[in-house]
């Protein structure tokens, strides 16, 4: 087993196909295929499984790549330190739900640590996709929410996939409405107060996504529903159509915060907002700094004037 083979495996996993990986590595596809066959034979495992779209990591491959990525990362750091090479491209990837505070923290990270060349990724995904991203090391960290509806199921999945959830804060449920909405005058709202207004939610594309949705009261039958695919559309329609959305109340900087009010929703529920990491790999420095940025933005949002009442924190 060589360092080069480990880098080859990481490139294939990132590209999703051997042909694209070979092109990125500037080597012939047969050479890359042979290198992987030799590595699998030596280790006695199957790293990649062929699919109709290319290749995918096997369960053994996921574990192998978790260790291999740390080996190649440390090798790069050694070369930079002792061979006098300039720092190469920094790479970091986050998967998150449609949370603007996660995006704000991501921007902070780039401002602090982005050098002349870097590859930073922010994937806005649904809960099931975030979990898969972290399991398969497409992302080093995933940001998600737990509520009473899906908490137990997600915790079982995380345990089975060897992922760890760390809570950043716990918040009572909030309703976000336009500052011109009649509900904006209230200090708190009940579920029945929402009935005249359209509810805006993020579209769930699969059955698994529906079961793991972060949305509170997702089983409640509503007369008016609007399903969208991205955060900006949701906020714009919320204002234009006098609608509402139910969330943990943290909107983040730069997303119509002056036009939106977060009001406590009077139900017995709580939202745990946190992050998941893969227990098979050690946490990188960029990941640690990103977590600190998340905490900072969450604390700022707690004191934000667009909240009718302070958020409830217990982490």
CSV table of C-alpha atoms in Angstrom, one decimal:
chain,number,residue,atom,x,y,z
A,1,UNK,CA,0.0,0.0,0.0
A,2,UNK,CA,1.4,3.4,-1.0
A,3,UNK,CA,0.6,7.0,-0.3
A,4,UNK,CA,-0.2,7.4,-4.0
A,5,UNK,CA,-2.8,4.6,-3.9
A,6,UNK,CA,-4.5,6.3,-1.0
A,7,UNK,CA,-4.6,9.6,-2.9
A,8,UNK,CA,-6.0,7.7,-5.9
A,9,UNK,CA,-8.8,6.2,-3.8
A,10,UNK,CA,-9.7,9.6,-2.4
A,11,UNK,CA,-9.8,11.1,-5.9
A,12,UNK,CA,-12.2,8.4,-7.1
A,13,UNK,CA,-14.5,8.8,-4.1
A,14,UNK,CA,-14.6,12.5,-4.7
A,15,UNK,CA,-15.3,12.3,-8.5
A,16,UNK,CA,-17.7,9.4,-8.3
A,17,UNK,CA,-16.3,7.8,-11.5
A,18,UNK,CA,-13.0,6.4,-12.4
A,19,UNK,CA,-12.8,8.2,-15.7
A,20,UNK,CA,-13.3,11.6,-14.1
A,21,UNK,CA,-10.8,10.8,-11.3
A,22,UNK,CA,-8.3,9.7,-13.9
A,23,UNK,CA,-8.8,13.0,-15.8
A,24,UNK,CA,-8.3,15.0,-12.6
A,25,UNK,CA,-5.2,13.1,-11.7
A,26,UNK,CA,-3.8,13.3,-15.3
A,27,UNK,CA,-3.3,9.6,-15.6
A,28,UNK,CA,-4.7,6.9,-17.9
A,29,UNK,CA,-7.9,5.3,-16.7
A,30,UNK,CA,-6.5,1.7,-17.0
A,31,UNK,CA,-3.6,2.7,-14.8
A,32,UNK,CA,-5.9,4.0,-12.2
A,33,UNK,CA,-8.1,0.9,-12.4
A,34,UNK,CA,-5.2,-1.4,-12.0
A,35,UNK,CA,-3.8,0.6,-9.0
A,36,UNK,CA,-7.2,0.2,-7.2
A,37,UNK,CA,-7.4,-3.5,-8.0
A,38,UNK,CA,-3.9,-4.0,-6.5
A,39,UNK,CA,-4.8,-2.1,-3.4
A,40,UNK,CA,-8.1,-4.1,-2.9
A,41,UNK,CA,-6.2,-7.3,-3.4
A,42,UNK,CA,-3.5,-6.4,-0.9
A,43,UNK,CA,-6.0,-5.3,1.7
A,44,UNK,CA,-8.5,-8.1,1.0
A,45,UNK,CA,-11.5,-5.7,0.8
A,46,UNK,CA,-13.8,-4.2,-1.8
A,47,UNK,CA,-13.4,-0.5,-1.7
A,48,UNK,CA,-15.6,0.5,-4.6
A,49,UNK,CA,-18.8,-0.9,-5.9
A,50,UNK,CA,-19.8,-0.3,-9.5
A,51,UNK,CA,-23.2,1.5,-10.0
A,52,UNK,CA,-25.1,2.6,-13.1
A,53,UNK,CA,-23.8,6.1,-12.4
A,54,UNK,CA,-20.1,5.2,-11.8
A,55,UNK,CA,-18.7,3.9,-8.5
A,56,UNK,CA,-19.7,4.2,-4.9
A,57,UNK,CA,-17.9,3.3,-1.7
A,58,UNK,CA,-18.7,0.0,0.0
A,59,UNK,CA,-19.2,-0.1,3.7
A,60,UNK,CA,-15.6,-1.3,4.0
A,61,UNK,CA,-14.5,1.4,1.6
A,62,UNK,CA,-16.1,4.1,3.8
A,63,UNK,CA,-14.1,3.0,6.8
A,64,UNK,CA,-10.9,2.6,4.7
A,65,UNK,CA,-11.2,6.1,3.2
A,66,UNK,CA,-11.9,7.6,6.7
A,67,UNK,CA,-8.4,6.5,7.8
A,68,UNK,CA,-6.8,7.1,4.4
A,69,UNK,CA,-7.9,10.7,4.3
A,70,UNK,CA,-6.2,11.4,7.5
A,71,UNK,CA,-3.0,9.7,6.4
A,72,UNK,CA,-2.8,11.8,3.2
A,73,UNK,CA,-3.7,15.0,5.0
A,74,UNK,CA,-0.8,14.4,7.5
A,75,UNK,CA,1.6,13.5,4.7
A,76,UNK,CA,0.7,16.9,3.0
A,77,UNK,CA,1.4,18.8,6.2
A,78,UNK,CA,4.8,17.0,6.6
A,79,UNK,CA,5.8,17.9,3.0
A,80,UNK,CA,4.8,21.5,3.6
A,81,UNK,CA,6.8,21.7,6.8
A,82,UNK,CA,10.0,19.9,5.9
A,83,UNK,CA,10.2,20.3,2.1
A,84,UNK,CA,9.5,24.1,2.2
A,85,UNK,CA,6.6,23.8,-0.1
A,86,UNK,CA,4.0,26.6,-0.1
A,87,UNK,CA,0.7,25.7,1.5
A,88,UNK,CA,-1.4,24.1,-1.1
A,89,UNK,CA,-5.1,24.3,-1.7
A,90,UNK,CA,-7.1,24.0,1.5
A,91,UNK,CA,-10.2,21.9,1.2
A,92,UNK,CA,-13.2,21.8,3.5
A,93,UNK,CA,-16.8,20.8,3.1
A,94,UNK,CA,-19.9,21.3,5.2
A,95,UNK,CA,-23.4,19.8,4.7
A,96,UNK,CA,-26.2,21.7,6.3
A,97,UNK,CA,-29.9,22.1,6.3
A,98,UNK,CA,-31.3,25.4,5.0
A,99,UNK,CA,-29.9,27.4,7.9
A,100,UNK,CA,-28.5,30.9,7.1
A,101,UNK,CA,-26.5,30.9,10.4
A,102,UNK,CA,-24.5,27.9,9.1
A,103,UNK,CA,-23.8,29.9,5.9
A,104,UNK,CA,-22.7,32.9,7.9
A,105,UNK,CA,-20.3,30.7,9.9
A,106,UNK,CA,-19.0,29.2,6.6
A,107,UNK,CA,-18.3,32.7,5.2
A,108,UNK,CA,-16.4,33.6,8.4
A,109,UNK,CA,-14.2,30.5,8.0
A,110,UNK,CA,-13.3,31.5,4.5
A,111,UNK,CA,-12.5,35.0,5.5
A,112,UNK,CA,-10.2,33.8,8.2
A,113,UNK,CA,-8.5,30.8,6.5
A,114,UNK,CA,-8.9,31.1,2.8
A,115,UNK,CA,-5.5,31.6,1.2
A,116,UNK,CA,-4.8,32.3,-2.5
A,117,UNK,CA,-6.1,28.9,-3.5
A,118,UNK,CA,-8.8,26.8,-1.8
A,119,UNK,CA,-11.8,24.5,-2.4
A,120,UNK,CA,-14.5,25.1,0.1
A,121,UNK,CA,-18.0,23.5,-0.3
A,122,UNK,CA,-21.3,24.3,1.4
A,123,UNK,CA,-23.9,21.7,0.6
A,124,UNK,CA,-27.5,22.6,1.5
A,125,UNK,CA,-29.2,19.2,1.9
A,126,UNK,CA,-31.9,17.4,3.6
A,127,UNK,CA,-31.3,15.4,6.8
A,128,UNK,CA,-30.9,12.0,5.1
A,129,UNK,CA,-28.4,13.5,2.6
A,130,UNK,CA,-26.4,15.3,5.3
A,131,UNK,CA,-26.0,12.0,7.2
A,132,UNK,CA,-24.8,10.2,4.0
A,133,UNK,CA,-22.4,13.1,3.2
A,134,UNK,CA,-20.7,12.7,6.6
A,135,UNK,CA,-20.7,8.9,6.5
A,136,UNK,CA,-19.1,8.8,3.1
A,137,UNK,CA,-16.7,11.7,4.0
A,138,UNK,CA,-18.0,14.0,1.3
A,139,UNK,CA,-18.3,16.5,4.2
A,140,UNK,CA,-16.3,16.7,7.4
A,141,UNK,CA,-19.2,18.0,9.3
A,142,UNK,CA,-23.0,18.2,9.0
A,143,UNK,CA,-25.3,20.7,10.6
A,144,UNK,CA,-28.8,19.6,11.4
A,145,UNK,CA,-31.8,19.9,13.8
A,146,UNK,CA,-33.5,17.3,15.9
A,147,UNK,CA,-37.1,17.5,17.0
A,148,UNK,CA,-39.5,15.2,19.0
A,149,UNK,CA,-40.9,13.7,15.8
A,150,UNK,CA,-37.6,12.3,14.3
A,151,UNK,CA,-35.1,12.6,17.2
A,152,UNK,CA,-35.2,8.9,18.2
A,153,UNK,CA,-35.0,7.6,14.7
A,154,UNK,CA,-32.1,9.9,13.8
A,155,UNK,CA,-30.2,8.9,16.9
A,156,UNK,CA,-30.5,5.2,16.0
A,157,UNK,CA,-29.3,5.9,12.5
A,158,UNK,CA,-26.3,8.0,13.8
A,159,UNK,CA,-25.3,5.2,16.2
A,160,UNK,CA,-25.5,2.6,13.4
A,161,UNK,CA,-23.5,4.7,11.0
A,162,UNK,CA,-20.9,5.6,13.7
A,163,UNK,CA,-21.6,9.3,13.7
A,164,UNK,CA,-21.6,11.6,16.8
A,165,UNK,CA,-24.1,14.4,17.4
A,166,UNK,CA,-23.1,17.4,19.4
A,167,UNK,CA,-25.7,19.8,20.4
A,168,UNK,CA,-24.9,23.5,19.9
A,169,UNK,CA,-28.1,24.9,21.5
A,170,UNK,CA,-31.7,24.0,22.3
A,171,UNK,CA,-34.4,26.4,21.2
A,172,UNK,CA,-38.2,26.5,21.6
A,173,UNK,CA,-40.1,26.5,18.3
A,174,UNK,CA,-40.6,29.8,16.6
A,175,UNK,CA,-42.9,31.0,13.8
A,176,UNK,CA,-41.2,33.4,11.3
A,177,UNK,CA,-43.5,35.9,9.6
A,178,UNK,CA,-43.2,39.2,7.8
A,179,UNK,CA,-43.0,42.3,10.0
A,180,UNK,CA,-46.3,43.4,8.3
A,181,UNK,CA,-48.1,40.2,9.1
A,182,UNK,CA,-50.9,40.7,11.8
A,183,UNK,CA,-49.2,37.9,13.8
A,184,UNK,CA,-46.1,40.1,14.2
A,185,UNK,CA,-47.9,42.1,16.8
A,186,UNK,CA,-48.2,39.1,19.1
A,187,UNK,CA,-45.8,38.1,21.8
A,188,UNK,CA,-46.6,34.4,21.2
A,189,UNK,CA,-48.8,32.4,18.8
A,190,UNK,CA,-50.8,29.2,19.1
A,191,UNK,CA,-51.1,26.6,16.2
A,192,UNK,CA,-54.7,27.7,15.6
A,193,UNK,CA,-53.5,31.3,15.0
A,194,UNK,CA,-51.7,30.1,11.9
A,195,UNK,CA,-54.7,28.6,10.1
A,196,UNK,CA,-55.5,31.6,7.9
A,197,UNK,CA,-52.0,31.9,6.5
A,198,UNK,CA,-50.0,29.8,4.0
A,199,UNK,CA,-47.3,27.6,5.4
A,200,UNK,CA,-43.9,27.6,3.6
A,201,UNK,CA,-41.8,24.4,3.9
A,202,UNK,CA,-38.9,22.8,2.1
A,203,UNK,CA,-39.9,20.1,-0.4
A,204,UNK,CA,-39.0,16.6,0.6
A,205,UNK,CA,-38.0,14.5,-2.4
A,206,UNK,CA,-38.0,11.0,-0.8
A,207,UNK,CA,-39.9,9.0,1.8
A,208,UNK,CA,-36.8,8.9,4.0
A,209,UNK,CA,-36.5,12.7,3.8
A,210,UNK,CA,-40.1,13.1,5.0
A,211,UNK,CA,-39.5,10.8,7.9
A,212,UNK,CA,-36.4,12.7,8.9
A,213,UNK,CA,-37.6,16.2,8.3
A,214,UNK,CA,-36.4,18.9,10.7
A,215,UNK,CA,-39.7,20.8,10.4
A,216,UNK,CA,-41.8,20.9,13.6
A,217,UNK,CA,-45.5,20.0,13.3
A,218,UNK,CA,-44.8,18.4,9.9
A,219,UNK,CA,-47.8,16.0,10.4
A,220,UNK,CA,-50.2,18.8,10.9
A,221,UNK,CA,-52.8,19.1,8.2
A,222,UNK,CA,-52.9,22.6,6.7
A,223,UNK,CA,-55.2,24.2,4.2
A,224,UNK,CA,-52.5,26.3,2.5
A,225,UNK,CA,-49.1,24.8,1.8
A,226,UNK,CA,-46.2,26.2,-0.3
A,227,UNK,CA,-43.3,23.9,-1.0
A,228,UNK,CA,-40.0,25.4,-2.1
A,229,UNK,CA,-36.4,24.2,-2.7
A,230,UNK,CA,-34.2,26.9,-1.3
A,231,UNK,CA,-33.9,29.3,1.5
A,232,UNK,CA,-34.0,32.6,-0.4
A,233,UNK,CA,-37.2,31.7,-2.2
A,234,UNK,CA,-38.8,30.7,1.1
A,235,UNK,CA,-38.0,34.1,2.7
A,236,UNK,CA,-39.1,36.1,-0.3
A,237,UNK,CA,-42.4,34.3,-0.6
A,238,UNK,CA,-43.0,34.5,3.2
A,239,UNK,CA,-42.8,38.3,2.8
A,240,UNK,CA,-44.7,38.6,-0.5
A,241,UNK,CA,-47.5,36.2,0.4
A,242,UNK,CA,-47.9,37.0,4.1
A,243,UNK,CA,-47.0,33.4,5.0
A,244,UNK,CA,-45.1,31.7,7.8
A,245,UNK,CA,-42.6,29.1,8.5
A,246,UNK,CA,-41.9,27.1,11.6
A,247,UNK,CA,-38.2,26.8,12.7
A,248,UNK,CA,-35.8,27.3,15.6
A,249,UNK,CA,-35.9,31.1,15.0
A,250,UNK,CA,-32.3,31.8,13.9
A,251,UNK,CA,-32.4,33.6,10.6
A,252,UNK,CA,-28.9,34.9,10.4
A,253,UNK,CA,-27.3,38.0,9.0
A,254,UNK,CA,-28.2,39.4,5.6
A,255,UNK,CA,-31.5,37.4,5.0
A,256,UNK,CA,-34.2,40.0,5.3
A,257,UNK,CA,-33.9,40.1,9.1
A,258,UNK,CA,-35.3,43.6,9.2
A,259,UNK,CA,-38.5,42.3,7.4
A,260,UNK,CA,-39.0,39.1,9.4
A,261,UNK,CA,-40.1,38.6,13.0
A,262,UNK,CA,-39.6,35.4,15.0
A,263,UNK,CA,-42.4,34.7,17.4
A,264,UNK,CA,-42.5,31.9,20.0
A,265,UNK,CA,-44.9,29.1,19.1
A,266,UNK,CA,-46.9,27.8,22.1
A,267,UNK,CA,-46.4,24.0,21.8
A,268,UNK,CA,-44.6,21.5,23.9
A,269,UNK,CA,-41.6,20.8,21.7
A,270,UNK,CA,-38.0,21.7,21.5
A,271,UNK,CA,-35.4,21.9,18.7
A,272,UNK,CA,-31.9,20.7,19.2
A,273,UNK,CA,-29.5,22.3,16.7
A,274,UNK,CA,-26.1,20.8,16.4
A,275,UNK,CA,-23.6,19.1,14.2
A,276,UNK,CA,-22.6,15.5,13.3
A,277,UNK,CA,-19.1,14.2,12.7
A,278,UNK,CA,-17.7,10.9,11.7
A,279,UNK,CA,-16.2,9.1,14.7
A,280,UNK,CA,-13.8,7.2,12.5
A,281,UNK,CA,-11.7,10.3,11.8
A,282,UNK,CA,-10.1,13.0,14.0
A,283,UNK,CA,-11.5,16.5,13.7
A,284,UNK,CA,-9.4,18.8,11.5
A,285,UNK,CA,-8.5,22.4,12.5
A,286,UNK,CA,-10.9,23.9,9.9
A,287,UNK,CA,-13.7,21.9,11.3
A,288,UNK,CA,-12.9,23.1,14.9
A,289,UNK,CA,-12.9,26.7,13.8
A,290,UNK,CA,-16.1,26.2,11.9
A,291,UNK,CA,-17.8,24.9,15.1
A,292,UNK,CA,-16.6,28.0,17.0
A,293,UNK,CA,-18.1,30.2,14.2
A,294,UNK,CA,-21.4,28.4,14.5
A,295,UNK,CA,-21.5,29.0,18.2
A,296,UNK,CA,-20.7,32.7,17.7
A,297,UNK,CA,-23.5,33.2,15.2
A,298,UNK,CA,-26.0,31.3,17.3
A,299,UNK,CA,-25.2,33.5,20.3
A,300,UNK,CA,-25.6,36.7,18.2
A,301,UNK,CA,-28.9,35.5,16.9
A,302,UNK,CA,-30.1,34.8,20.5
A,303,UNK,CA,-29.9,38.6,21.2
A,304,UNK,CA,-31.2,39.7,17.8
A,305,UNK,CA,-34.0,42.3,17.9
A,306,UNK,CA,-36.2,40.4,15.4
A,307,UNK,CA,-37.0,37.9,18.2
A,308,UNK,CA,-40.1,38.7,20.3
A,309,UNK,CA,-38.6,36.8,23.2
A,310,UNK,CA,-35.1,35.4,23.8
A,311,UNK,CA,-34.2,32.0,22.4
A,312,UNK,CA,-33.9,29.2,25.0
A,313,UNK,CA,-30.4,27.7,25.2
A,314,UNK,CA,-29.1,24.8,27.2
A,315,UNK,CA,-26.0,23.6,25.4
